[in-house]
XYZ file of C-alpha atoms in Angstrom:
552
model
C 57.761 26.682 21.904
C 60.502 28.642 23.679
C 58.754 28.451 27.066
C 58.030 24.747 26.574
C 61.729 24.086 25.893
C 62.770 26.142 28.941
C 60.245 24.211 31.061
C 61.710 20.882 29.901
C 65.313 21.963 30.462
C 64.416 23.247 33.947
C 62.770 19.907 34.750
C 65.849 17.952 33.649
C 68.200 20.244 35.614
C 66.010 19.774 38.715
C 66.124 16.007 38.184
C 69.944 15.984 37.950
C 70.229 18.152 41.058
C 67.720 16.036 43.014
C 69.532 12.785 42.208
C 72.812 14.380 43.299
C 71.131 15.698 46.461
C 70.098 12.190 47.501
C 73.558 10.794 46.736
C 75.469 13.444 48.676
C 73.110 13.097 51.667
C 73.759 9.361 51.855
C 77.515 9.867 51.387
C 77.693 12.457 54.171
C 75.589 10.469 56.629
C 76.732 6.921 55.909
C 80.143 7.138 54.217
C 81.979 5.007 56.844
C 79.265 2.336 56.683
C 79.383 2.251 52.880
C 83.149 1.839 52.932
C 82.875 -0.978 55.457
C 80.330 -2.670 53.180
C 82.756 -2.267 50.295
C 85.528 -3.823 52.359
C 83.429 -6.990 52.758
C 83.052 -7.312 48.971
C 86.315 -9.245 48.604
C 84.845 -12.265 50.412
C 82.976 -13.590 47.337
C 81.823 -12.523 43.869
C 78.162 -12.985 44.778
C 78.681 -10.968 47.951
C 80.403 -8.259 45.923
C 77.484 -8.109 43.477
C 75.012 -7.894 46.378
C 77.093 -5.146 48.009
C 77.200 -3.218 44.722
C 73.429 -3.479 44.339
C 72.810 -2.292 47.902
C 75.228 0.621 47.588
C 73.753 1.749 44.248
C 70.230 1.673 45.674
C 71.346 3.672 48.722
C 73.337 6.204 46.686
C 70.940 6.177 43.699
C 74.031 6.118 41.533
C 76.318 3.484 40.065
C 78.807 6.287 39.356
C 79.266 6.917 43.096
C 79.881 3.188 43.629
C 82.428 3.272 40.804
C 84.254 6.164 42.488
C 84.452 4.261 45.797
C 85.513 1.065 44.027
C 88.250 2.941 42.153
C 89.735 4.306 45.372
C 89.725 0.839 46.959
C 91.210 -0.786 43.852
C 93.930 1.869 43.633
C 94.827 1.119 47.240
C 95.008 -2.617 46.549
C 91.917 -3.379 48.642
C 89.770 -4.639 45.765
C 90.783 -7.458 43.433
C 89.931 -7.082 39.731
C 87.327 -9.844 39.430
C 85.632 -8.778 42.644
C 85.583 -5.166 41.478
C 83.854 -6.201 38.252
C 81.249 -8.184 40.202
C 80.694 -5.129 42.399
C 80.117 -2.907 39.355
C 77.712 -5.357 37.704
C 75.698 -5.363 40.935
C 75.830 -1.555 41.057
C 74.445 -1.275 37.525
C 71.536 -3.545 38.466
C 70.940 -1.505 41.633
C 70.786 1.772 39.703
C 68.328 0.149 37.266
C 66.079 -0.798 40.200
C 66.192 2.778 41.502
C 65.290 4.266 38.105
C 62.405 1.854 37.639
C 60.959 2.423 41.120
C 61.125 6.200 40.786
C 59.471 6.034 37.354
C 56.158 4.863 38.855
C 53.447 7.463 39.391
C 54.209 8.438 42.980
C 52.802 11.965 42.738
C 50.635 11.519 45.839
C 53.769 10.915 47.926
C 55.383 14.190 46.878
C 53.687 16.610 49.364
C 54.217 14.428 52.456
C 57.827 13.755 51.425
C 58.496 17.496 51.118
C 56.896 18.144 54.520
C 58.727 15.300 56.258
C 62.052 16.080 54.584
C 61.768 19.788 55.344
C 60.939 19.169 59.006
C 63.818 16.714 59.415
C 66.296 19.091 57.785
C 65.128 22.316 59.461
C 64.350 20.962 62.927
C 66.828 18.100 63.171
C 69.539 18.475 65.777
C 72.010 15.849 64.611
C 73.921 15.650 61.356
C 72.351 12.270 60.569
C 68.815 13.638 60.940
C 69.564 16.624 58.711
C 71.075 14.405 56.006
C 68.050 12.097 56.205
C 65.931 15.185 55.583
C 68.068 16.066 52.561
C 67.619 12.556 51.216
C 63.822 12.627 51.605
C 63.654 16.092 50.002
C 65.815 14.837 47.135
C 63.415 11.958 46.443
C 60.484 14.401 46.518
C 62.254 16.690 44.045
C 62.900 13.729 41.733
C 59.146 13.074 41.651
C 58.469 16.787 41.114
C 60.926 16.968 38.221
C 59.335 13.941 36.529
C 55.932 15.603 36.829
C 57.429 18.722 35.211
C 58.853 16.610 32.361
C 55.376 15.200 31.683
C 53.835 18.679 31.687
C 56.563 20.120 29.453
C 56.295 17.377 26.826
C 52.481 17.344 26.662
C 52.233 20.061 23.930
C 54.816 18.222 21.792
C 52.856 15.014 21.399
C 51.037 16.199 18.274
C 53.961 18.192 16.864
C 54.763 17.547 13.188
C 58.433 18.381 13.679
C 58.716 15.894 16.515
C 56.885 13.323 14.430
C 59.462 13.710 11.682
C 62.336 13.294 14.147
C 60.753 10.167 15.667
C 60.140 8.696 12.200
C 63.807 9.207 11.353
C 64.982 7.661 14.632
C 62.749 4.625 14.052
C 64.688 4.015 10.844
C 68.094 4.802 12.395
C 68.234 3.354 15.912
C 72.008 3.743 16.097
C 71.759 7.544 16.032
C 69.396 7.498 19.014
C 71.658 4.981 20.741
C 74.747 7.188 20.368
C 72.917 10.409 21.277
C 71.583 8.834 24.493
C 75.050 7.514 25.342
C 76.658 10.937 24.878
C 73.955 12.778 26.853
C 74.223 10.284 29.717
C 78.015 10.559 29.768
C 77.838 14.375 29.745
C 75.181 14.528 32.489
C 77.119 12.092 34.742
C 73.876 10.333 35.751
C 72.463 7.253 34.067
C 69.570 7.194 36.565
C 68.438 10.669 35.510
C 68.787 9.835 31.803
C 66.752 6.637 32.091
C 64.069 8.418 34.127
C 63.690 11.031 31.363
C 63.502 8.279 28.715
C 60.837 6.370 30.674
C 58.923 9.615 31.171
C 59.051 10.323 27.428
C 57.697 6.838 26.767
C 54.972 7.108 29.420
C 53.667 10.355 27.874
C 53.582 8.833 24.394
C 56.364 11.030 23.086
C 58.484 8.177 21.700
C 57.647 4.645 20.471
C 59.127 1.480 21.949
C 61.814 1.033 19.267
C 63.257 4.496 19.938
C 62.913 4.054 23.716
C 64.862 0.779 23.425
C 67.717 2.483 21.571
C 67.723 5.321 24.109
C 67.749 2.953 27.122
C 70.580 0.851 25.697
C 72.514 4.008 24.832
C 72.044 5.310 28.382
C 73.493 2.043 29.699
C 76.549 2.498 27.481
C 76.865 6.121 28.620
C 76.735 5.049 32.263
C 79.777 2.818 31.784
C 81.580 5.590 29.884
C 81.239 7.767 33.003
C 83.211 5.243 35.078
C 85.776 4.801 32.320
C 86.383 8.553 31.944
C 86.708 8.960 35.736
C 89.578 6.462 35.904
C 91.619 7.394 32.811
C 94.334 8.992 34.952
C 93.859 6.700 37.951
C 95.826 3.697 39.163
C 96.034 0.863 36.640
C 93.966 -1.437 38.898
C 91.071 1.027 38.889
C 91.339 1.431 35.092
C 91.158 -2.325 34.586
C 87.878 -2.536 36.484
C 86.399 0.369 34.503
C 87.441 -1.145 31.157
C 86.100 -4.551 32.160
C 82.751 -3.029 33.181
C 82.639 -1.149 29.874
C 83.221 -4.407 28.007
C 80.431 -6.151 29.913
C 77.686 -3.528 29.897
C 78.657 -1.523 26.828
C 79.295 -4.636 24.749
C 75.980 -6.144 25.864
C 74.122 -2.931 24.916
C 75.552 -3.070 21.394
C 74.722 -6.785 21.036
C 71.140 -6.297 22.233
C 70.564 -3.407 19.817
C 71.848 -5.578 16.954
C 69.491 -8.344 18.095
C 66.540 -5.911 18.175
C 67.301 -4.835 14.619
C 67.481 -8.450 13.418
C 64.445 -9.655 15.420
C 62.233 -6.613 16.107
C 59.254 -8.778 17.112
C 61.088 -9.664 20.359
C 59.985 -6.327 21.815
C 56.325 -7.351 21.428
C 56.775 -9.779 24.332
C 57.254 -6.892 26.806
C 53.885 -5.984 28.385
C 52.458 -2.583 29.270
C 52.769 0.954 27.956
C 55.958 2.286 26.380
C 57.107 3.779 29.680
C 56.593 0.501 31.552
C 58.178 -1.453 28.691
C 61.276 0.777 28.816
C 61.473 0.256 32.601
C 61.172 -3.533 32.283
C 63.755 -3.548 29.488
C 66.199 -1.546 31.630
C 65.865 -3.870 34.630
C 65.910 -7.026 32.500
C 68.973 -5.934 30.566
C 71.029 -5.159 33.672
C 69.850 -8.313 35.438
C 70.893 -10.392 32.424
C 74.295 -8.670 32.316
C 74.725 -9.423 36.031
C 73.699 -13.098 35.827
C 75.572 -13.893 32.610
C 78.585 -11.740 33.422
C 79.212 -12.834 37.010
C 80.800 -16.211 36.067
C 83.038 -14.421 33.543
C 84.420 -11.720 35.860
C 87.581 -13.707 36.627
C 88.321 -14.279 32.934
C 87.719 -10.644 31.995
C 89.857 -9.491 34.951
C 92.753 -11.643 33.714
C 92.354 -10.262 30.182
C 92.448 -6.670 31.435
C 95.590 -7.464 33.439
C 97.188 -8.834 30.298
C 96.287 -5.985 27.949
C 96.284 -3.015 30.352
C 99.730 -2.958 31.866
C 101.103 -0.557 34.431
C 103.152 2.296 33.053
C 106.874 1.955 33.736
C 108.046 3.756 36.852
C 111.138 5.201 35.174
C 110.304 8.548 33.617
C 106.801 8.421 35.099
C 104.972 11.753 35.297
C 104.027 12.107 38.957
C 101.498 14.936 39.111
C 101.491 14.952 42.923
C 105.206 15.678 43.059
C 105.005 18.309 40.303
C 102.276 20.192 42.157
C 103.619 23.331 43.798
C 103.632 23.775 47.537
C 100.384 25.364 48.752
C 102.053 27.366 51.535
C 102.344 31.102 50.950
C 105.864 32.390 50.368
C 105.418 34.984 53.152
C 103.152 34.017 56.082
C 102.877 37.582 57.338
C 99.996 39.835 56.324
C 96.597 38.211 55.774
C 96.400 35.633 58.566
C 93.221 33.980 57.257
C 94.826 33.463 53.850
C 97.922 32.008 55.509
C 95.832 29.576 57.560
C 93.876 28.575 54.439
C 97.106 27.812 52.575
C 98.345 25.741 55.528
C 95.042 23.816 55.507
C 95.407 23.089 51.809
C 98.964 21.818 52.247
C 97.825 19.743 55.223
C 95.155 18.129 53.034
C 97.845 17.142 50.539
C 99.799 15.608 53.403
C 96.620 13.832 54.551
C 96.050 12.310 51.116
C 99.600 10.969 51.134
C 99.064 9.235 54.489
C 95.786 7.807 53.190
C 97.581 6.382 50.145
C 100.107 4.794 52.517
C 97.415 3.150 54.650
C 95.092 1.906 51.899
C 97.124 -1.082 50.587
C 98.347 -2.318 53.979
C 96.000 -5.315 54.214
C 96.866 -6.468 50.700
C 100.558 -6.217 51.628
C 99.880 -8.447 54.618
C 98.708 -11.092 52.144
C 101.156 -10.597 49.277
C 104.142 -8.866 50.949
C 104.595 -6.991 47.655
C 108.152 -5.600 47.848
C 107.437 -2.913 45.237
C 104.409 -1.644 47.180
C 106.442 -1.618 50.400
C 109.199 0.445 48.750
C 106.652 2.943 47.436
C 105.062 3.422 50.842
C 108.437 3.847 52.524
C 109.339 6.459 49.908
C 106.170 8.379 50.740
C 107.154 8.563 54.411
C 109.914 11.070 53.634
C 107.358 13.264 51.835
C 105.108 13.179 54.894
C 108.026 14.077 57.187
C 109.018 16.974 54.939
C 105.445 18.282 54.757
C 105.199 18.141 58.555
C 108.380 20.174 58.963
C 107.323 22.779 56.394
C 103.826 23.218 57.829
C 105.092 23.577 61.411
C 107.786 26.060 60.373
C 105.263 28.053 58.334
C 102.803 28.262 61.228
C 105.480 29.321 63.735
C 106.325 32.280 61.471
C 102.786 33.696 61.641
C 102.164 36.922 63.519
C 100.697 35.233 66.593
C 100.353 38.456 68.566
C 98.021 39.805 65.835
C 95.711 36.767 65.876
C 92.272 36.658 67.476
C 91.386 33.620 69.666
C 89.733 31.720 66.788
C 92.785 32.132 64.544
C 95.097 31.072 67.373
C 93.080 27.931 67.992
C 93.028 27.128 64.272
C 96.792 27.492 63.970
C 97.313 25.188 66.954
C 94.861 22.651 65.505
C 96.709 22.615 62.182
C 100.055 22.151 63.933
C 98.760 19.280 66.063
C 97.090 17.581 63.096
C 100.319 17.754 61.080
C 102.193 16.118 63.967
C 99.491 13.436 64.249
C 99.695 12.656 60.529
C 103.481 12.341 60.722
C 103.111 9.926 63.638
C 100.471 7.948 61.720
C 102.902 7.637 58.808
C 105.566 6.349 61.184
C 103.172 3.709 62.535
C 102.356 2.542 59.001
C 106.001 2.195 57.961
C 107.722 1.215 61.194
C 105.027 -1.059 62.596
C 102.444 -2.255 60.062
C 104.872 -2.829 57.172
C 107.360 -4.419 59.569
C 104.630 -6.770 60.825
C 103.742 -7.683 57.232
C 107.388 -8.536 56.517
C 107.608 -10.611 59.711
C 104.480 -12.521 58.687
C 106.092 -13.360 55.347
C 109.502 -14.263 56.829
C 108.008 -16.542 59.492
C 105.457 -17.985 57.017
C 102.563 -17.259 59.339
C 98.861 -16.892 58.577
C 95.911 -15.342 60.372
C 92.841 -17.402 61.174
C 89.862 -16.650 58.946
C 88.019 -15.023 61.859
C 91.092 -13.022 62.851
C 91.651 -11.832 59.281
C 88.019 -10.678 59.034
C 88.441 -8.727 62.262
C 91.584 -7.019 60.954
C 90.115 -6.107 57.558
C 86.979 -4.749 59.226
C 89.054 -2.624 61.602
C 91.235 -1.391 58.726
C 88.157 -0.369 56.724
C 86.732 1.469 59.729
C 89.979 3.385 60.228
C 90.078 4.353 56.536
C 86.508 5.634 56.773
C 87.329 7.598 59.902
C 90.385 9.045 58.171
C 88.130 10.511 55.475
C 85.797 11.840 58.168
C 88.740 13.447 60.003
C 89.803 15.215 56.791
C 86.261 16.559 56.393
C 86.279 17.795 59.993
C 89.645 19.484 59.389
C 88.214 21.530 56.516
C 84.629 22.146 57.645
C 85.117 22.385 61.451
C 81.563 21.012 61.627
C 80.553 20.050 65.175
C 78.178 17.263 64.062
C 80.969 15.627 62.078
C 83.335 16.103 65.007
C 80.868 14.349 67.326
C 80.569 11.508 64.821
C 84.362 11.189 64.693
C 84.604 10.979 68.481
C 81.820 8.389 68.524
C 83.732 6.387 65.896
C 86.822 6.501 68.121
C 84.828 4.919 70.926
C 83.534 2.296 68.495
C 87.092 1.490 67.390
C 87.995 0.943 71.045
C 85.080 -1.478 71.349
C 86.217 -3.316 68.214
C 89.769 -3.541 69.568
C 88.626 -5.059 72.862
C 86.222 -7.429 71.093
C 88.929 -8.575 68.685
C 91.320 -9.248 71.562
C 88.678 -11.203 73.471
C 87.809 -13.297 70.426
C 91.488 -13.845 69.695
C 92.156 -15.112 73.216
C 89.062 -17.297 72.950
C 90.465 -18.922 69.807
C 93.765 -19.480 71.591
C 91.991 -21.125 74.529
C 90.216 -23.392 72.033
C 93.624 -24.483 70.744
C 93.444 -22.856 67.302
C 97.055 -23.348 66.062
C 96.886 -20.501 63.538
C 95.778 -18.015 66.190
C 98.453 -19.236 68.604
C 101.257 -18.830 66.053
C 100.133 -15.394 64.811
C 99.090 -14.033 68.209
C 101.737 -11.311 68.465
C 101.148 -10.153 64.885
C 97.380 -9.997 65.358
C 97.477 -8.022 68.604
C 100.150 -5.590 67.410
C 98.250 -4.950 64.164
C 95.036 -4.213 66.045
C 96.895 -1.892 68.409
C 98.625 -0.041 65.543
C 95.366 0.545 63.677
C 93.686 1.796 66.842
C 96.573 4.210 67.493
C 96.293 5.641 63.969
C 92.572 6.195 64.501
C 93.194 7.904 67.856
C 95.742 10.270 66.326
C 93.215 11.397 63.723
C 90.539 12.143 66.326
C 92.435 14.980 68.023
C 91.035 17.611 65.645
C 87.485 16.673 66.717
C 88.225 17.136 70.427
C 89.573 20.626 69.826
C 86.485 21.705 67.853
C 84.053 20.235 70.380
C 85.953 21.780 73.292
C 85.862 25.198 71.663
C 82.097 24.930 71.093
C 81.457 23.825 74.686
C 80.278 20.334 73.693
C 83.005 18.384 75.506
C 83.035 17.367 79.140
C 86.158 18.163 81.156
C 86.428 14.610 82.500
C 84.732 11.230 82.330
C 85.505 10.514 85.977
C 82.610 10.404 88.442
C 82.841 13.341 90.823
C 83.359 12.322 94.465
C 82.921 14.184 97.709
């Protein structure tokens, strides 16, 4: 019995790790694209639901979508009702993933391992390696499910298990709560549902117990998002609470309905495993279809009952956090550089917080948000001064070439971040105020171009922070490629803007200066962040000295 239990636990741990492996591979390879897709979600509730479904299928996790949605909502880039629609779509997407992976795909496991291993080991680019990780992760999910089936086989005729199942058949609420807690603790509703479906497919549990487990796992999945946002911005918390009300409330109602009308489960065809899979998809699809028209109402209710904490006396953890710089920079140079990197990351996060809500401010001209961003500029300026002073006090004559380059990179990146903060406050916020004062508006096409560019710059900002820490050449190449793409977007936006002006579009004519200056400011911020990539690529010999054609 001991070895059987160890076998089962090992299978579940492998499943959790494999699901995470797929998610992290997609995040590393396609994070900018996912964030651009999320930026489009504000266009319509149906579009937001579709985007949530697509992102959950790609990431194999509604929790990862919730984390991205929370960051966008906190930055004012995601409206409450749209965020709820996005989450309902994400829950349906994760249900599709769990159901697809629950099929018997054992024959695909060896070729997936071979293909994934070859891509990861022999791939030259970061994207190819991450694709290999993703394929390997899917193969390991299938392997873990096979292990679950093997581990549970000896239990099928167990008297002790029979007694437990008999009790759970008479007390569905206990199974419901246990599944919810296990899902919340494991941080993966996909993995929990896959284990439940596997238990049903092997005949370990009857349909009534599987139903309680599946509904409990759905509640646990929403509890994950809620617990992630408890200390987050109030806008992110509202979305999490609204999603909990939709999916968690529906799970409770369906379980009550099953208890009152148990014969309803007889209409689901197939074995217990297939029935649990169909129930999981059907439940989340019903929540999506019935909940989508109510997202606006629920968003308004959360705004009414979940208010923002008063600013006066507010506990600001960021400001209470101690400075990461060492008190004495002399001595261990590597430790000093690591502390400077950590402080630079804190500075980076501040600039990111400043940039995130800019497009919402263009629409609302929220005076409170503008004051908060302007207040953060002084923190960025102070951090820049402290980091530069700290680095100048290092023992430069004792450094090797790699340490010298790193110190220069950190200094230059701090200067670039300070300049990016200046552009946000002195240009973008000023343009937003001018738009409000002159009562101007962007054309719908122009606004889409600006929001797309803003989302791309935010994604590149995250990539630049990763390059700063990892010094990974593949990521650096991707960042440089993104800079070129931003230049293409800038030129395309200008061409389309002039085309609208030639066509006599009055909105484009009136807002011409604002549009062009906003595009230019966003492109400048992106260029400032790319400097770290050029230094890393130059040091590794992967950067040409000039783009000019040699003559003579």
